[in-house]
CSV table of C-alpha atoms in Angstrom, one decimal:
chain,number,residue,atom,x,y,z
A,17,VAL,CA,-4.6,15.9,13.8
A,18,GLN,CA,-3.2,16.8,16.9
A,19,LEU,CA,-5.0,20.5,16.5
A,20,LEU,CA,-8.2,18.6,17.9
A,21,ASN,CA,-7.3,17.6,20.8
A,22,ASP,CA,-5.4,20.1,21.7
A,23,LEU,CA,-9.2,22.1,21.3
A,24,ASP,CA,-11.3,18.9,22.9
A,25,ALA,CA,-12.8,19.6,19.3
A,26,GLU,CA,-16.0,16.6,18.3
A,27,VAL,CA,-15.0,15.7,15.1
A,28,ILE,CA,-18.8,15.8,13.1
A,29,LYS,CA,-18.0,14.6,10.0
A,30,THR,CA,-15.2,14.0,8.0
A,31,GLU,CA,-15.3,13.5,4.0
A,32,TYR,CA,-11.9,12.5,1.4
A,33,LEU,CA,-11.6,14.2,-1.6
A,34,ASP,CA,-10.6,13.3,-5.1
A,35,CYS,CA,-7.4,15.3,-4.5
A,36,GLY,CA,-6.2,13.7,-2.0
A,37,ALA,CA,-7.6,15.9,1.2
A,38,VAL,CA,-9.0,14.4,4.0
A,39,VAL,CA,-11.5,17.4,5.2
A,40,ILE,CA,-12.7,17.3,8.9
A,41,SER,CA,-15.5,19.3,10.2
A,42,ALA,CA,-15.4,19.9,13.8
A,43,TYR,CA,-17.2,21.8,17.1
A,44,THR,CA,-15.5,22.9,19.9
A,45,SER,CA,-17.0,25.1,22.0
A,46,LYS,CA,-13.0,26.9,22.9
A,47,ILE,CA,-14.9,28.4,19.6
A,48,GLY,CA,-17.2,31.3,19.7
A,49,GLU,CA,-18.1,31.7,16.5
A,50,GLN,CA,-19.9,28.6,14.8
A,51,ILE,CA,-22.3,27.9,12.1
A,52,GLU,CA,-24.9,24.7,11.7
A,53,ILE,CA,-24.0,21.9,8.8
A,54,ASP,CA,-27.7,19.2,8.2
A,55,ASN,CA,-28.3,20.5,11.6
A,56,THR,CA,-25.5,19.8,13.7
A,57,CYS,CA,-23.3,23.2,15.2
A,58,VAL,CA,-19.7,23.3,13.0
A,59,ASN,CA,-16.4,25.7,14.3
A,60,LEU,CA,-13.8,24.6,13.2
A,61,GLN,CA,-12.8,23.5,9.7
A,62,ILE,CA,-9.6,20.9,8.5
A,63,ALA,CA,-8.6,19.8,4.6
A,64,VAL,CA,-5.0,17.7,5.4
A,65,TYR,CA,-2.6,16.9,3.0
A,66,ASP,CA,0.0,14.3,3.0
A,67,ASP,CA,2.4,17.8,2.8
A,68,TYR,CA,0.6,20.7,4.6
A,69,SER,CA,-2.6,21.7,6.2
A,70,ILE,CA,-5.7,24.7,5.7
A,71,ILE,CA,-7.2,25.2,8.6
A,72,GLY,CA,-10.2,27.8,8.4
A,73,TRP,CA,-12.8,28.8,11.0
A,74,PRO,CA,-15.9,28.4,11.2
A,75,THR,CA,-15.5,27.1,8.1
A,76,ILE,CA,-11.8,27.2,5.5
A,77,LEU,CA,-13.5,29.9,2.5
A,78,GLY,CA,-13.1,29.3,-1.2
A,79,SER,CA,-11.6,25.8,-2.5
A,80,PHE,CA,-8.9,24.4,-1.2
């Protein structure tokens, strides 16, 4: 995902959901707010589908 490169983000976790989405949790120093997941700082989450993406910071709120 180009956004990860643009923000110099480090991918922390990648999940493949049954609905076909890929959910990427990442960390970038370019975003000040962060949360801790499994003892690791995360402040960017992207759900990628075939024809669109959902982006949240520090995470996506609600369902995707």
